[in-house]
XYZ file of C-alpha atoms in Angstrom:
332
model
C -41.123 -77.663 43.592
C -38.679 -74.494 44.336
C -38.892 -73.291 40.938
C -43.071 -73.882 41.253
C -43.127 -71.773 44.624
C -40.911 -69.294 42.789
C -43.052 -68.577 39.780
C -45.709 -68.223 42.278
C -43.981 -65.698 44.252
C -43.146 -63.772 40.821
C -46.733 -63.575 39.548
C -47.918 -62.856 42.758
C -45.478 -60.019 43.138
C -46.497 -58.904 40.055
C -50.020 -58.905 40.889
C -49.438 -56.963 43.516
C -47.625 -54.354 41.813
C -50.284 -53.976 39.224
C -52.904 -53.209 42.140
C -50.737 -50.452 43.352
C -50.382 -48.451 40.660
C -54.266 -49.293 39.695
C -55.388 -47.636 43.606
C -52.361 -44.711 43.122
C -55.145 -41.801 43.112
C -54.803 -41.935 39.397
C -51.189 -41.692 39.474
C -50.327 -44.286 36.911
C -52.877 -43.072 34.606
C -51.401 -39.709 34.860
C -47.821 -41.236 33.688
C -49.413 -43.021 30.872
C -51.491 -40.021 29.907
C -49.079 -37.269 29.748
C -46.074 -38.589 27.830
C -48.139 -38.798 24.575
C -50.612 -35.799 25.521
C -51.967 -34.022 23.276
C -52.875 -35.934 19.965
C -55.956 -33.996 18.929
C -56.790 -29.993 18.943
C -57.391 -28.412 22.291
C -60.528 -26.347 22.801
C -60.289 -23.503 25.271
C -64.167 -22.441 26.009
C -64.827 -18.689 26.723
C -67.605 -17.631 28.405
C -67.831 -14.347 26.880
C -68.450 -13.218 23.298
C -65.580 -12.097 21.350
C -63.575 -8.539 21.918
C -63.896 -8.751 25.613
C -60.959 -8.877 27.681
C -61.506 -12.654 28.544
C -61.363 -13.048 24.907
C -58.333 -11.414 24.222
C -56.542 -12.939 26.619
C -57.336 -16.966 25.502
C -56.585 -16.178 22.160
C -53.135 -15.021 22.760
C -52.592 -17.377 25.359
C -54.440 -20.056 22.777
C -52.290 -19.147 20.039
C -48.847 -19.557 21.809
C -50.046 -23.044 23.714
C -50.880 -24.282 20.180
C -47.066 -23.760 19.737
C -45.659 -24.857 23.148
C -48.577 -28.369 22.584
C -47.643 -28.999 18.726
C -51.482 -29.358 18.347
C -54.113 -26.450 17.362
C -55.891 -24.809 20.022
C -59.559 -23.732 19.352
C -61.108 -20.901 21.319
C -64.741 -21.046 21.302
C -67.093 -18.361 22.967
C -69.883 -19.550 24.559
C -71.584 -16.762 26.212
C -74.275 -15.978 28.161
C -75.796 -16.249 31.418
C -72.600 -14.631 32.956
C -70.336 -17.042 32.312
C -72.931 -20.269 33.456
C -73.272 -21.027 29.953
C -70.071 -22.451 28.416
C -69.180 -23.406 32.349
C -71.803 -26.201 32.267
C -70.287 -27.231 29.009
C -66.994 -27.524 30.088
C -68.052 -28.902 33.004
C -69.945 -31.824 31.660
C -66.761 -32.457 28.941
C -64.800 -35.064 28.966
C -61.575 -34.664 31.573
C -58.802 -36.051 29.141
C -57.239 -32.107 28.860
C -59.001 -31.113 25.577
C -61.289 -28.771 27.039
C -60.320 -26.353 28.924
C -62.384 -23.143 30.175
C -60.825 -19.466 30.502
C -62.571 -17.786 33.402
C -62.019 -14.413 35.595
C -63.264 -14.239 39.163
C -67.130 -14.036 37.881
C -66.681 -18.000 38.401
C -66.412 -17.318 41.478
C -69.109 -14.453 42.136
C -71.870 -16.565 40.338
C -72.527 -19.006 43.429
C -73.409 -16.412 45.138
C -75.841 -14.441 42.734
C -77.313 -17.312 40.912
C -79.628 -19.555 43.223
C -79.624 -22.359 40.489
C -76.630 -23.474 38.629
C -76.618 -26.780 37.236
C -73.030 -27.602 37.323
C -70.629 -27.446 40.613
C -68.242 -24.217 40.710
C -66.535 -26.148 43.386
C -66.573 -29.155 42.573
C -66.889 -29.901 38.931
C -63.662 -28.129 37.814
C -60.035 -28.909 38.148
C -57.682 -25.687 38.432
C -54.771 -25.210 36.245
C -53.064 -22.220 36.152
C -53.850 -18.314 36.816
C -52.665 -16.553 34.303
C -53.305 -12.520 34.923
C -54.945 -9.771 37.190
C -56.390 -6.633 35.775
C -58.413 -3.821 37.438
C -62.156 -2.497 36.067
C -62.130 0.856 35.051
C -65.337 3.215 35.203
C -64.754 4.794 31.880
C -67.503 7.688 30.435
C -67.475 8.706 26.893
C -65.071 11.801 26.624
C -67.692 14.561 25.919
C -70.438 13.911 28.764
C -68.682 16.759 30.980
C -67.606 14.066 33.688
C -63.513 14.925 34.884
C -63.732 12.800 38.081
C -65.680 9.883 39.122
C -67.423 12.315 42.111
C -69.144 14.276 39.412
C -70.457 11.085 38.136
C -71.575 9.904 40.865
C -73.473 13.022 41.878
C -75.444 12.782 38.796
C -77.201 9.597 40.673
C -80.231 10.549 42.657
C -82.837 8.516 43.744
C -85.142 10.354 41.368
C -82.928 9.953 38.727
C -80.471 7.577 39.334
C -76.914 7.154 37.236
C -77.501 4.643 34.665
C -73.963 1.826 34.808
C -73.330 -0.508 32.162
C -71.575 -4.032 32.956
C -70.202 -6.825 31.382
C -73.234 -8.910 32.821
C -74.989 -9.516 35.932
C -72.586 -11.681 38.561
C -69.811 -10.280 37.172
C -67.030 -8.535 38.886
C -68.246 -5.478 36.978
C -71.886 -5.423 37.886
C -70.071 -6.339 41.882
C -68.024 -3.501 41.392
C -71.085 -0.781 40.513
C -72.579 -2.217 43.591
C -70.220 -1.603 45.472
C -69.593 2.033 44.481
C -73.221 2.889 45.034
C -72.585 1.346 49.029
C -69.679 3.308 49.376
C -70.593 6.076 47.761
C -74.603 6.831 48.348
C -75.132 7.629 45.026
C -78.263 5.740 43.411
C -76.946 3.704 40.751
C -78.872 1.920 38.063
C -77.417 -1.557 36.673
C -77.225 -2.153 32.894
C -75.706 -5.840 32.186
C -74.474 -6.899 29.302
C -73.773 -9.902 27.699
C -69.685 -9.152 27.924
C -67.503 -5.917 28.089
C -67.659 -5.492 24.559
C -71.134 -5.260 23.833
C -71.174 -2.537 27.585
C -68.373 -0.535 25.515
C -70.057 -0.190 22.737
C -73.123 1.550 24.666
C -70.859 3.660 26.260
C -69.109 4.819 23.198
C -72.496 5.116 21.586
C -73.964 6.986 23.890
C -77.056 4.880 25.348
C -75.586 4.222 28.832
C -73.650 7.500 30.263
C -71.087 4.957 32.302
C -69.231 2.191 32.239
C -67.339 -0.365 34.521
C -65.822 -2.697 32.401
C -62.181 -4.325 32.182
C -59.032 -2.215 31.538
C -57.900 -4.619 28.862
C -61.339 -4.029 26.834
C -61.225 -0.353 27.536
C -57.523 0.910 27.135
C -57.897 1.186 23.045
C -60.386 3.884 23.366
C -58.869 5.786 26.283
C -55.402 5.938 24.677
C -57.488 7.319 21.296
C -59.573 9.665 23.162
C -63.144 8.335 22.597
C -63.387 7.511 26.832
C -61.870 9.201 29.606
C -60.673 6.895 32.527
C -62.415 8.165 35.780
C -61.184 5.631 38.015
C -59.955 1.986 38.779
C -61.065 -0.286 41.031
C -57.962 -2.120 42.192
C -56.272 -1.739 45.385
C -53.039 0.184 43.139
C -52.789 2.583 40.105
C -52.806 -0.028 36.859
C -49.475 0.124 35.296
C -51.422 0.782 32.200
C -52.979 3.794 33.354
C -50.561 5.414 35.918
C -52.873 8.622 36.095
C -55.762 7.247 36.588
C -56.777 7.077 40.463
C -58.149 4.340 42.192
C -61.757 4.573 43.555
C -60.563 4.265 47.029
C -58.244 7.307 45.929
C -61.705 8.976 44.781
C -63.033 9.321 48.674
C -63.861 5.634 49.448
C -61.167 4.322 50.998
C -61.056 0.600 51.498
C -62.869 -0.137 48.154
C -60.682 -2.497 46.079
C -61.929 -5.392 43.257
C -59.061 -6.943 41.194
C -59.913 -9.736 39.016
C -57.989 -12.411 38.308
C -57.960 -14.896 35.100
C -57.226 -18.401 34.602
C -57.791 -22.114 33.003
C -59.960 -24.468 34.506
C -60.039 -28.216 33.450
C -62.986 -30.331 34.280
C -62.738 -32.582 37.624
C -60.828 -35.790 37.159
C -58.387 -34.837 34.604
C -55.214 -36.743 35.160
C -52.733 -34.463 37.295
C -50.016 -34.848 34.359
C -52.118 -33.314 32.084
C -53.201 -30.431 34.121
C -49.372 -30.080 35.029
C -48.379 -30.543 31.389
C -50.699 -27.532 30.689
C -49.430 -25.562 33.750
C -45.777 -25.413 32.820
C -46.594 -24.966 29.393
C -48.637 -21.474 29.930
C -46.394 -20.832 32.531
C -43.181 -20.410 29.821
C -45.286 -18.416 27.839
C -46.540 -15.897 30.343
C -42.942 -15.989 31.242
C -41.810 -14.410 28.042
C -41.112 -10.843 27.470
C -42.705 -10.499 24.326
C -45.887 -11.933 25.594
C -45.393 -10.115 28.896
C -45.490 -7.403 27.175
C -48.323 -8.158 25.024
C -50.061 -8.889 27.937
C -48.723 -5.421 29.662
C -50.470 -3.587 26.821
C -53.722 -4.922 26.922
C -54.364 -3.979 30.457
C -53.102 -7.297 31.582
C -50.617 -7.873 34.834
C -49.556 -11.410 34.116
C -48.953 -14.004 36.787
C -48.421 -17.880 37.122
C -49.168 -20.100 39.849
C -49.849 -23.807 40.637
C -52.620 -25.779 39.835
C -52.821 -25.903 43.838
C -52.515 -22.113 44.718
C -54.992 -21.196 41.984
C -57.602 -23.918 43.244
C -57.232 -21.845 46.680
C -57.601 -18.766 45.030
C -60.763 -19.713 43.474
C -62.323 -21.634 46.343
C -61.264 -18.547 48.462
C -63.364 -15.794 46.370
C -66.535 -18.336 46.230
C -66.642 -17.985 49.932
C -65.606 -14.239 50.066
C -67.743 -13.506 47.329
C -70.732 -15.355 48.582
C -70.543 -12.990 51.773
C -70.202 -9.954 49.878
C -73.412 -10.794 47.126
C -75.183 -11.683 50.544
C -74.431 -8.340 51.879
C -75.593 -6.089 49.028
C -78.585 -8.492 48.391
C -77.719 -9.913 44.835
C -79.660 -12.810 43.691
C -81.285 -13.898 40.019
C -82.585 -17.196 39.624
């Protein structure tokens, strides 16, 4: 009879225990998850085509995770639609860590420009890591006659207004022009394109008289000549381009857009996966080689939590939102 009531107690115990760690938030499926994670090529989605700075930036983060992982790491661009495009995809992936989406702060902007997104900015993604800041530069090709970024500007009159290109509509870019044309008066005329690239190669061409693109895209052809730098639009001088003022520097104080860059996950993949992945990038942006790497692309790397960058991005959505309200930005 005692050893009867005993088993009883065991299995029951057991039971018990197995319920636990079943209702543990996903705990247990985390620690079962992670010590054998990854077994299969990792695909890191980005939502620009390739040559931007976006692009850059996964592939030498890609390349070095592949390393840190033991397991290839794909990058795939998916653009189009600012970003909405390969978002969706990653979004609607499966959350097991394989997919994993390389965003800047446009993630964030596009709530608040596009009235119709079919995927949740907020709610369909799972924050990793932030990975690097880097300022927008307003760049002109280096024989239109523009020194300063005031002589640009006064070229835009509401008769003929000062033709910008972007890296797309929603993006900090296109936010940035906006911006300048509030602070500044000037009548400004919005070119998007489908990635910095593609806006760089207009500029260099030619076709659009000014750009506002990333410093990482644009730094190869200011340090050859073929653009001049007219200003930057983070709070500080880029390390990158110490003589290049800020636009707040240029007689509109108080502007300032920085951008930041990082790896999403999609919602409800196991938190030792995501923190697998976030101590893993983490090393590598920690290195001086890729530091400096980073450094010379226009980059100013950074790590963080999976928890500070999720407050990071939830913060811009609702700063951003105000701002696209403000300055009347909306595309269906």
């Amino acid at each position: 009879m005692k050893r009867t009531l005993w088993l009883s107690l065991a299995a029951l115990a057991l039971a018990l225990s197995a319920l636990a760690l079943s209702t543990a938030g996903g705990s247990s499926v985390a620690r079962e998850v992670a010590p054998s994670w990854p077994t299969r090529p990792l695909t890191i989605v980005v939502t620009f085509p390739p040559g931007g700075g976006t692009d850059l930036l996964a592939r030498k983060i890609g390349a070095a995770l592949a390393t840190e992982l033991g397991q290839p790491v794909v990058v795939e661009n998916r653009p189009g639609a600012s970003g909405n495009i390969g978002a969706r995809a990653v979004a609607q992936a499966a959350p097991d860590g394989y997919t994993l989406l390389m965003v800047n702060s446009s993630f964030a902007i596009n709530p608040g420009v596009f009235r119709k997104l079919d995927f949740s900015p907020e709610h369909d993604f799972a924050a990793v890591i932030n990975v690097a800041f880097v300022p927008s530069v307003v760049v002109t090709r280096a024989d239109t006659g523009y020194a300063t970024l005031a002589q640009a500007l006064a070229r835009g009159r509401p008769q003929d207004p000062l033709a910008f290109a972007s890296c797309g509509n929603g993006t900090p870019q296109h936010l940035a022009g906006e911006m300048l044309q509030l602070a500044s008066g000037a009548t400004l005329q919005h070119v998007p394109y489908k990635g910095c690239g593609p806006a760089l190669t207009d500029v260099l061409s030619g076709q659009v008289p000014v750009g506002i693109v990333t410093a990482s895209s644009a730094v190869p052809f200011i340090n050859s000549g073929k653009l001049r730098a007219l200003a930057v639009t983070s709070p500080e001088r880029s390390l990158l381009l110490p003589r290049v003022p800020t636009v707040a520097e240029s007689g509109m104080p108080g502007y300032q857009l920085d951008q930041w860059h990082g790896l999403l996950a999609p919602a409800g993949t196991p938190a030792a996966v995501v923190d697998k992945i976030n101590a893993a990038v983490a090393r590598i942006v920690a290195e001086p080689v890729m530091r400096n790497a980073l450094l010379d692309l226009g980059f100013a790397p950074t790590a963080s939590s999976a928890a500070e960058f999720d407050r990071l991005v939830h913060a811009d959505i609702a700063r951003f939102a105000e701002l696209t309200r403000k300055l009347g930005l909306h595309a269906d």
